[in-house]
JSON list of C-alpha atoms in Angstrom, two decimals:
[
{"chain": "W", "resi": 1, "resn": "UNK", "atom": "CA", "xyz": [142.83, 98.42, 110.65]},
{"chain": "W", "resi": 2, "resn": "UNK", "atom": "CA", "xyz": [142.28, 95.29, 112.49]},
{"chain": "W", "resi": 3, "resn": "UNK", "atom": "CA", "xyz": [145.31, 94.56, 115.06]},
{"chain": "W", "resi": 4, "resn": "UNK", "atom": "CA", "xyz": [146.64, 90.83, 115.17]},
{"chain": "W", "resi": 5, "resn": "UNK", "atom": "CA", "xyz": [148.89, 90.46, 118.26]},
{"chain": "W", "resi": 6, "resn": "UNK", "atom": "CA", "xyz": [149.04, 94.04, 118.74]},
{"chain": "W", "resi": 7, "resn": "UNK", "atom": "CA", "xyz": [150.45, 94.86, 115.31]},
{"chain": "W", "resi": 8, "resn": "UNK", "atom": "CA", "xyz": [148.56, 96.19, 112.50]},
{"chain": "W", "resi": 9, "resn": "UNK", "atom": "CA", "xyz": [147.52, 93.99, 109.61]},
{"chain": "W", "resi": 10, "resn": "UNK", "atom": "CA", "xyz": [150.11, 94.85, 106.64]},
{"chain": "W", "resi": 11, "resn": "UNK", "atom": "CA", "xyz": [149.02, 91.74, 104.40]},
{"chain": "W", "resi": 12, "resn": "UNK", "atom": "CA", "xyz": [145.59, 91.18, 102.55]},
{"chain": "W", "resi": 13, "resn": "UNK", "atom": "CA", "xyz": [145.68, 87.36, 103.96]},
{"chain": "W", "resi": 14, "resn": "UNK", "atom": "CA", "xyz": [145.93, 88.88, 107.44]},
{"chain": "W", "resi": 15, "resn": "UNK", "atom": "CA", "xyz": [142.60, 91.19, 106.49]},
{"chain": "W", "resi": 16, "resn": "UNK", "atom": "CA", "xyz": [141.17, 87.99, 105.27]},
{"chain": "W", "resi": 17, "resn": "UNK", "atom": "CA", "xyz": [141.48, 86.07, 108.28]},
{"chain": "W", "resi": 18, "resn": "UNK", "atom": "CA", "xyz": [140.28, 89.07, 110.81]},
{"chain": "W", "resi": 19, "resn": "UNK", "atom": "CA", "xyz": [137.23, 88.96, 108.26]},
{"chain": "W", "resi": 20, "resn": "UNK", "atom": "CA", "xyz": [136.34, 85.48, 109.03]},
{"chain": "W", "resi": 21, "resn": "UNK", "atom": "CA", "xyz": [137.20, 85.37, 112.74]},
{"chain": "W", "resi": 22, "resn": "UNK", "atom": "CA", "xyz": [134.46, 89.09, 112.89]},
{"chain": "W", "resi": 23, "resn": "UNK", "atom": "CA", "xyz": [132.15, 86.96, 111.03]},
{"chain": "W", "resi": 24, "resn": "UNK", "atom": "CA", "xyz": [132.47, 83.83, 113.04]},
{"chain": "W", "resi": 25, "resn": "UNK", "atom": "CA", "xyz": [132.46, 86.31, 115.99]},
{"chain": "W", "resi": 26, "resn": "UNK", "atom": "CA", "xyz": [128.88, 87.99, 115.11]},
{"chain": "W", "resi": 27, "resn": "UNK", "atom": "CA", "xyz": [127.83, 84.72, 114.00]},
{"chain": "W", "resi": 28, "resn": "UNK", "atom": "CA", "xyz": [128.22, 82.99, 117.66]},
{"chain": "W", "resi": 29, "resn": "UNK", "atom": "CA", "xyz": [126.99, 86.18, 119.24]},
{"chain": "W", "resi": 30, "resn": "UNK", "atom": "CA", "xyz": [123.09, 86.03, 120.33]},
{"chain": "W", "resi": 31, "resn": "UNK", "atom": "CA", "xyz": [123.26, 89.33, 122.33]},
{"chain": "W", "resi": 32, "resn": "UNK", "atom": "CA", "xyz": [124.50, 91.72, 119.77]},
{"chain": "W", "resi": 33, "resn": "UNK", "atom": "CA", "xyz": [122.45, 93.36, 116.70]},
{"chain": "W", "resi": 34, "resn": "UNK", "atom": "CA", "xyz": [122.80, 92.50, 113.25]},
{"chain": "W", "resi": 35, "resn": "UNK", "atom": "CA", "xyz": [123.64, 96.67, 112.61]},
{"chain": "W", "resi": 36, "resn": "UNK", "atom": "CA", "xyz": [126.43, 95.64, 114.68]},
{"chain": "W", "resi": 37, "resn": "UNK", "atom": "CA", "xyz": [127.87, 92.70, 113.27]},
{"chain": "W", "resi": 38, "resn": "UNK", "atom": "CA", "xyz": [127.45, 94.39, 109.99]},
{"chain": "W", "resi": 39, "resn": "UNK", "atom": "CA", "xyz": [128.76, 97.32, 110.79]},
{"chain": "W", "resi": 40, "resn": "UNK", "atom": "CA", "xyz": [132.55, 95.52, 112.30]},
{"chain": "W", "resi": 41, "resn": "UNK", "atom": "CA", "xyz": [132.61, 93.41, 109.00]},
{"chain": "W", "resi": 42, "resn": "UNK", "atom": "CA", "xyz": [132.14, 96.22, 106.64]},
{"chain": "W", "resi": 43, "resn": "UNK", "atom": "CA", "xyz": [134.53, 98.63, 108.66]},
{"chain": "W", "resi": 44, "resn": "UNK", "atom": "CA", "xyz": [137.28, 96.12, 108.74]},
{"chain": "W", "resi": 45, "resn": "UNK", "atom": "CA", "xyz": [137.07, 95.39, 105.59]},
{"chain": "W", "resi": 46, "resn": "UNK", "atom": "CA", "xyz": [140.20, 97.55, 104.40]},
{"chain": "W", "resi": 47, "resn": "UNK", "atom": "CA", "xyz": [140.68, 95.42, 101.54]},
{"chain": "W", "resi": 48, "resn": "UNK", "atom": "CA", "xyz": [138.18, 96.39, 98.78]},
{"chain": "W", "resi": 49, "resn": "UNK", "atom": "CA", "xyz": [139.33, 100.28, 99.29]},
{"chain": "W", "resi": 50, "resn": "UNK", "atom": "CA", "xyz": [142.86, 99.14, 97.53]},
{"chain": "W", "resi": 51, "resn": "UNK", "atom": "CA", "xyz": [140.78, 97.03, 94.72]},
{"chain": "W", "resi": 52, "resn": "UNK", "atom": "CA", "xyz": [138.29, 99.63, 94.22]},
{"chain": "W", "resi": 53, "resn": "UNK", "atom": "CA", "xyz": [138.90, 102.17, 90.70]},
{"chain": "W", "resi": 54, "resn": "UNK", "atom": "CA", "xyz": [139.88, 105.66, 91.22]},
{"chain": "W", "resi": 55, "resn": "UNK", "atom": "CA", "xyz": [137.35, 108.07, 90.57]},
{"chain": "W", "resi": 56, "resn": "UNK", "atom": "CA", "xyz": [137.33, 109.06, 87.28]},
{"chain": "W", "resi": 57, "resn": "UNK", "atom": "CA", "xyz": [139.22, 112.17, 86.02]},
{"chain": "W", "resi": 58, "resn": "UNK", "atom": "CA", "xyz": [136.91, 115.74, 86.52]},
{"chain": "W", "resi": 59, "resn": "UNK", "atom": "CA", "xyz": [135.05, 116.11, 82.78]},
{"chain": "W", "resi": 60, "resn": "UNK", "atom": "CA", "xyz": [136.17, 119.67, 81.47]},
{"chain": "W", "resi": 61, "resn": "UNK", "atom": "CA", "xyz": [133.55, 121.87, 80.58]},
{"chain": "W", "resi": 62, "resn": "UNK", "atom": "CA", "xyz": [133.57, 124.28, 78.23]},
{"chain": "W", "resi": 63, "resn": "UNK", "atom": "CA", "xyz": [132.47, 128.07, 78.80]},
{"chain": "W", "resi": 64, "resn": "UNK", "atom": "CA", "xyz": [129.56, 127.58, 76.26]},
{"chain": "W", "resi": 65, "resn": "UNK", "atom": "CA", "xyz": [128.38, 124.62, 78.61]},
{"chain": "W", "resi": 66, "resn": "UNK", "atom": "CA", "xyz": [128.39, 126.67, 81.82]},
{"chain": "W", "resi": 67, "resn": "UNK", "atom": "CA", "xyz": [126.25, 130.00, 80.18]},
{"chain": "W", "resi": 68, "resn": "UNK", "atom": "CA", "xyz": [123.92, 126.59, 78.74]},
{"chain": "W", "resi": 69, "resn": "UNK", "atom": "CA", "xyz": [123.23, 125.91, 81.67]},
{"chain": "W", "resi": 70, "resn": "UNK", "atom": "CA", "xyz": [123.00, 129.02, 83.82]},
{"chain": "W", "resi": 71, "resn": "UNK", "atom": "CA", "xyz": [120.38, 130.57, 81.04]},
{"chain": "W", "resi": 72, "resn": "UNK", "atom": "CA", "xyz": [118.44, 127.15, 81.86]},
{"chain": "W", "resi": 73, "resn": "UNK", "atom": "CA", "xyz": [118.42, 127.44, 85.52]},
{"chain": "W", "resi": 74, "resn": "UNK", "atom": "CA", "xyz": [117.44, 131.27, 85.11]},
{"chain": "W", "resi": 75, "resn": "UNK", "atom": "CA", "xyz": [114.40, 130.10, 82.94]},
{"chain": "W", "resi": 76, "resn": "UNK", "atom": "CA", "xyz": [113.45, 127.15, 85.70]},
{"chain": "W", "resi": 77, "resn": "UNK", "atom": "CA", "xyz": [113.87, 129.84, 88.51]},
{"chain": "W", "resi": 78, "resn": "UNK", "atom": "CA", "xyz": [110.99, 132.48, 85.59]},
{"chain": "W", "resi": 79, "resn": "UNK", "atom": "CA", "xyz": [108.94, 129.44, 85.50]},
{"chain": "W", "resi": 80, "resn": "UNK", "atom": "CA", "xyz": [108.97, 128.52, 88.80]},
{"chain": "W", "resi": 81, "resn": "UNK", "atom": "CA", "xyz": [108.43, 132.33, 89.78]},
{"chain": "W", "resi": 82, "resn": "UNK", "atom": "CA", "xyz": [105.48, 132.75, 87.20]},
{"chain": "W", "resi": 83, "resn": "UNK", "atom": "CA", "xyz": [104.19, 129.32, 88.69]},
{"chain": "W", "resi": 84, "resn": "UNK", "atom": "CA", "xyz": [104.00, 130.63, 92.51]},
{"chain": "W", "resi": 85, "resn": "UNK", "atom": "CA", "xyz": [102.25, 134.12, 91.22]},
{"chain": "W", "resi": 86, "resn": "UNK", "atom": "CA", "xyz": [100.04, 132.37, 89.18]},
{"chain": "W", "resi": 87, "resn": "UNK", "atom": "CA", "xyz": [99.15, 129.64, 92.33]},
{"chain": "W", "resi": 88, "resn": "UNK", "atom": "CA", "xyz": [98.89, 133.00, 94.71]},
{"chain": "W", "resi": 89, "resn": "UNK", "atom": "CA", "xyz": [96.73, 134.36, 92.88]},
{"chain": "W", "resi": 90, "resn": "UNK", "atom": "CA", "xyz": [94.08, 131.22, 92.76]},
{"chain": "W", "resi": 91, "resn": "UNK", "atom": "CA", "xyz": [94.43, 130.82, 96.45]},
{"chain": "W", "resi": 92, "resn": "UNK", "atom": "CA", "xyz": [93.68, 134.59, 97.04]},
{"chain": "W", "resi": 93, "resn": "UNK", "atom": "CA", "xyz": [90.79, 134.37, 94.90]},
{"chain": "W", "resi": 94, "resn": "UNK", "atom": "CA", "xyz": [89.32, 131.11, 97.09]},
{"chain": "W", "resi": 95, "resn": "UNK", "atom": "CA", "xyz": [89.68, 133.11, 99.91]},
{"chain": "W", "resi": 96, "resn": "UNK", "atom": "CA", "xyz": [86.44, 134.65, 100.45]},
{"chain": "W", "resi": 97, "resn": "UNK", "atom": "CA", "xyz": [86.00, 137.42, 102.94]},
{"chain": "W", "resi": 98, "resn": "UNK", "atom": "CA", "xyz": [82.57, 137.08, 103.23]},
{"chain": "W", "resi": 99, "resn": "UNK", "atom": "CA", "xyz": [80.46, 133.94, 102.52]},
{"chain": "W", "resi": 100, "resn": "UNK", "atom": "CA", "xyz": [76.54, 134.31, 101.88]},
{"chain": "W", "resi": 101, "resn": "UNK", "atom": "CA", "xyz": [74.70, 131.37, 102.11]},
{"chain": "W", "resi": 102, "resn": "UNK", "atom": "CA", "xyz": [71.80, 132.50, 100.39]},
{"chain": "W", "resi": 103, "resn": "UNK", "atom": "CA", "xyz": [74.17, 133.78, 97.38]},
{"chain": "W", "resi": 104, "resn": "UNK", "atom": "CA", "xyz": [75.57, 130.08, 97.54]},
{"chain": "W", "resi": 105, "resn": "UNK", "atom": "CA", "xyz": [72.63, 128.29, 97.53]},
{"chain": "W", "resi": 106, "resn": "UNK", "atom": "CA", "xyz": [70.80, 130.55, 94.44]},
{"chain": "W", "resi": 107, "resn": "UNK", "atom": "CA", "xyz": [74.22, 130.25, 92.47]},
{"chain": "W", "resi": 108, "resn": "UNK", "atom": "CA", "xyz": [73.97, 126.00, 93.26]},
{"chain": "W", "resi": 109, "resn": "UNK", "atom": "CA", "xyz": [70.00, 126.03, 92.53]},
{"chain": "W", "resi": 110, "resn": "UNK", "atom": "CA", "xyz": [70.51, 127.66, 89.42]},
{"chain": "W", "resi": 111, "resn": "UNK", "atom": "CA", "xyz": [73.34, 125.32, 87.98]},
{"chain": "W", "resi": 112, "resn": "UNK", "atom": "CA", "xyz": [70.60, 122.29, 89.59]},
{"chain": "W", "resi": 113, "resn": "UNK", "atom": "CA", "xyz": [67.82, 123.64, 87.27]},
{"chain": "W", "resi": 114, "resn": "UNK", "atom": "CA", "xyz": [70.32, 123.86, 84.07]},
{"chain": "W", "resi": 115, "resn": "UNK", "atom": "CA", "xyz": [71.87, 120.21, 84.56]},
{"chain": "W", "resi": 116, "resn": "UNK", "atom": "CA", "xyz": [68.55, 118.79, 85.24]},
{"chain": "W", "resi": 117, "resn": "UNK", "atom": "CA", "xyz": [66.43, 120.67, 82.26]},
{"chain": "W", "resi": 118, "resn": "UNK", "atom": "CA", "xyz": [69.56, 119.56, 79.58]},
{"chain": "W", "resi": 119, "resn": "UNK", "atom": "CA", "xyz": [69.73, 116.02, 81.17]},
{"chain": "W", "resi": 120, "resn": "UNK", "atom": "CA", "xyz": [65.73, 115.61, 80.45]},
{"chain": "W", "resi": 121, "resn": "UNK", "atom": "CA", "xyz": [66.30, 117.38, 76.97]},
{"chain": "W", "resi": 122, "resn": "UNK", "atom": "CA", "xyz": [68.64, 114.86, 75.90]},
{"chain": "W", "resi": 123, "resn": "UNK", "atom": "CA", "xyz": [67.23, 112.25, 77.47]},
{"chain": "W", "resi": 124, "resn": "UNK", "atom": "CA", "xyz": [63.57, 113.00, 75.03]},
{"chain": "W", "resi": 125, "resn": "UNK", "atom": "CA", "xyz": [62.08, 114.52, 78.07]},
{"chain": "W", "resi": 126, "resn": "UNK", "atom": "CA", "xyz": [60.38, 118.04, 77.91]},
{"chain": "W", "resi": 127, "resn": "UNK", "atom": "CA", "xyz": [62.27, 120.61, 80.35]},
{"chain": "W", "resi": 128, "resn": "UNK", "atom": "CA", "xyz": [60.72, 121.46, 83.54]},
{"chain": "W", "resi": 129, "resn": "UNK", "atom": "CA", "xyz": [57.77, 123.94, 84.19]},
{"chain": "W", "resi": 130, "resn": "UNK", "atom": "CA", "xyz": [58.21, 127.39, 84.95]},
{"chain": "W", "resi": 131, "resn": "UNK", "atom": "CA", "xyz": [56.22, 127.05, 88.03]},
{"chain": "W", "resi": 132, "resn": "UNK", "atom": "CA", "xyz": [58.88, 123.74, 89.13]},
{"chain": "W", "resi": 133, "resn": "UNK", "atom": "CA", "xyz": [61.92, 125.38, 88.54]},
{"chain": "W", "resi": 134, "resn": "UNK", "atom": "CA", "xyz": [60.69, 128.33, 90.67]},
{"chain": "W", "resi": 135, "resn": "UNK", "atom": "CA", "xyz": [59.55, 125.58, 93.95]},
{"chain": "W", "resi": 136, "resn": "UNK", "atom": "CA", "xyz": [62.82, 123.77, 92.84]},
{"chain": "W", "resi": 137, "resn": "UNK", "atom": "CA", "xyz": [64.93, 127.09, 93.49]},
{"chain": "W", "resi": 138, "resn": "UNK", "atom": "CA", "xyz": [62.50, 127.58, 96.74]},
{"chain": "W", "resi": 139, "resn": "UNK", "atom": "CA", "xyz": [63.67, 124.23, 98.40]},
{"chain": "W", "resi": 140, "resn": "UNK", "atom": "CA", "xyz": [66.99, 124.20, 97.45]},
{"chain": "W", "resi": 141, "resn": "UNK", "atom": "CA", "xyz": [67.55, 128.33, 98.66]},
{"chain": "W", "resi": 142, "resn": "UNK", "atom": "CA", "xyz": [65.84, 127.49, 102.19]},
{"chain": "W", "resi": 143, "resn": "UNK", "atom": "CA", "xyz": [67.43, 123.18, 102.75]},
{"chain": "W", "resi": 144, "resn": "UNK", "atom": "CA", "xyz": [69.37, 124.96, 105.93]},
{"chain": "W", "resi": 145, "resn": "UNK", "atom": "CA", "xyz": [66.02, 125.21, 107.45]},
{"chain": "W", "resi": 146, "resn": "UNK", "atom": "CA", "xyz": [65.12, 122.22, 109.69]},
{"chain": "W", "resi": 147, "resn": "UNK", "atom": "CA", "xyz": [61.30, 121.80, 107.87]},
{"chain": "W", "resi": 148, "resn": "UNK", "atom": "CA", "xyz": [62.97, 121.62, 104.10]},
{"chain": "W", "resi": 149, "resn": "UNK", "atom": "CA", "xyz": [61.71, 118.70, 102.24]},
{"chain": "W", "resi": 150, "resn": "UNK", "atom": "CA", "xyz": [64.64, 118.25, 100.53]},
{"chain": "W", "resi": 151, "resn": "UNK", "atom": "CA", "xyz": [66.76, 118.42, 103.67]},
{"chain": "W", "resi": 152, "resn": "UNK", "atom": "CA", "xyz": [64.22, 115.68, 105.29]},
{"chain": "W", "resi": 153, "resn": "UNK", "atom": "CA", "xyz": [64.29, 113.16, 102.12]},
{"chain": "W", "resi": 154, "resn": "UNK", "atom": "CA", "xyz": [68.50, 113.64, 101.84]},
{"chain": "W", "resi": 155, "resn": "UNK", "atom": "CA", "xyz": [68.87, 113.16, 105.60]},
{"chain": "W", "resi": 156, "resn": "UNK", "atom": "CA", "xyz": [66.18, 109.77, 105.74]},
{"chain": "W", "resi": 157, "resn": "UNK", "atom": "CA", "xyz": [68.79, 108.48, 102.52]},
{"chain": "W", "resi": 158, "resn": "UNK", "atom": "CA", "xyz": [71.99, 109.19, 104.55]}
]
């Protein structure tokens, strides 16, 4: 409570008046912070906690209500469990113990030659040679080597 002349403030025209002189105060004040000034307006404003409404009275529940909603939370807690095992086991199966590159680049040479021969199929275009898809699959299986063709026209474009 704000003190006038060393008593406490009993009237709501005496919080008034300790409202404006804080506000006059912060206002004339260069050297303080405007947390400050806000902060000794709002905590001396003691008169909106006697106009402000009582909480309102605690809602009864019944005992239906309550098992409701604890058989709801136990399903969100199954889902969220089934969730994380599912998600564990994706990021168990990224993990790869071992990584061959030669594996890698025959499993991404031979989804090259399928996207390629049905793009040229639907675009009217026959689908590529035998002998092609076989140098195709040779370039693409040896692009880490410095000499690859493919390597050399990627790297010029980059």
């Amino acid at each position: 409570m704000p003190l006038n002349d060393g008593r406490p403030s009993t009237s709501t025209s005496d919080d008034q008046n300790s409202d404006t002189e804080s506000s006059e105060r912060c206002d004339s004040m260069t050297s303080s912070s405007d947390t400050e000034c806000s902060r000794q307006s709002f905590t001396s404003d003691s008169s909106s906690k006697r106009s402000s409404p009582a909480s309102s009275p605690p809602k009864m529940v019944t005992f239906d209500d309550l098992m409701t909603s604890a058989r709801d939370l136990s399903n969100l807690s199954l889902a969220h469990e089934i969730v994380m095992v599912k998600f564990n086991n994706a990021v168990k199966c990224l993990s790869v113990k071992s990584f061959n590159m030669t594996e890698a680049l025959e499993n991404v040479s031979a989804q090259i030659r399928t996207e390629l021969n049905k793009s040229l199929t639907e675009q009217g275009y026959p689908a590529l040679p035998a002998q092609v898809q076989v140098a195709l699959t040779g370039q693409i299986c040896t692009i880490e080597h410095k000499d690859n063709s493919i390597r050399n026209l990627t790297g010029k474009l980059i």
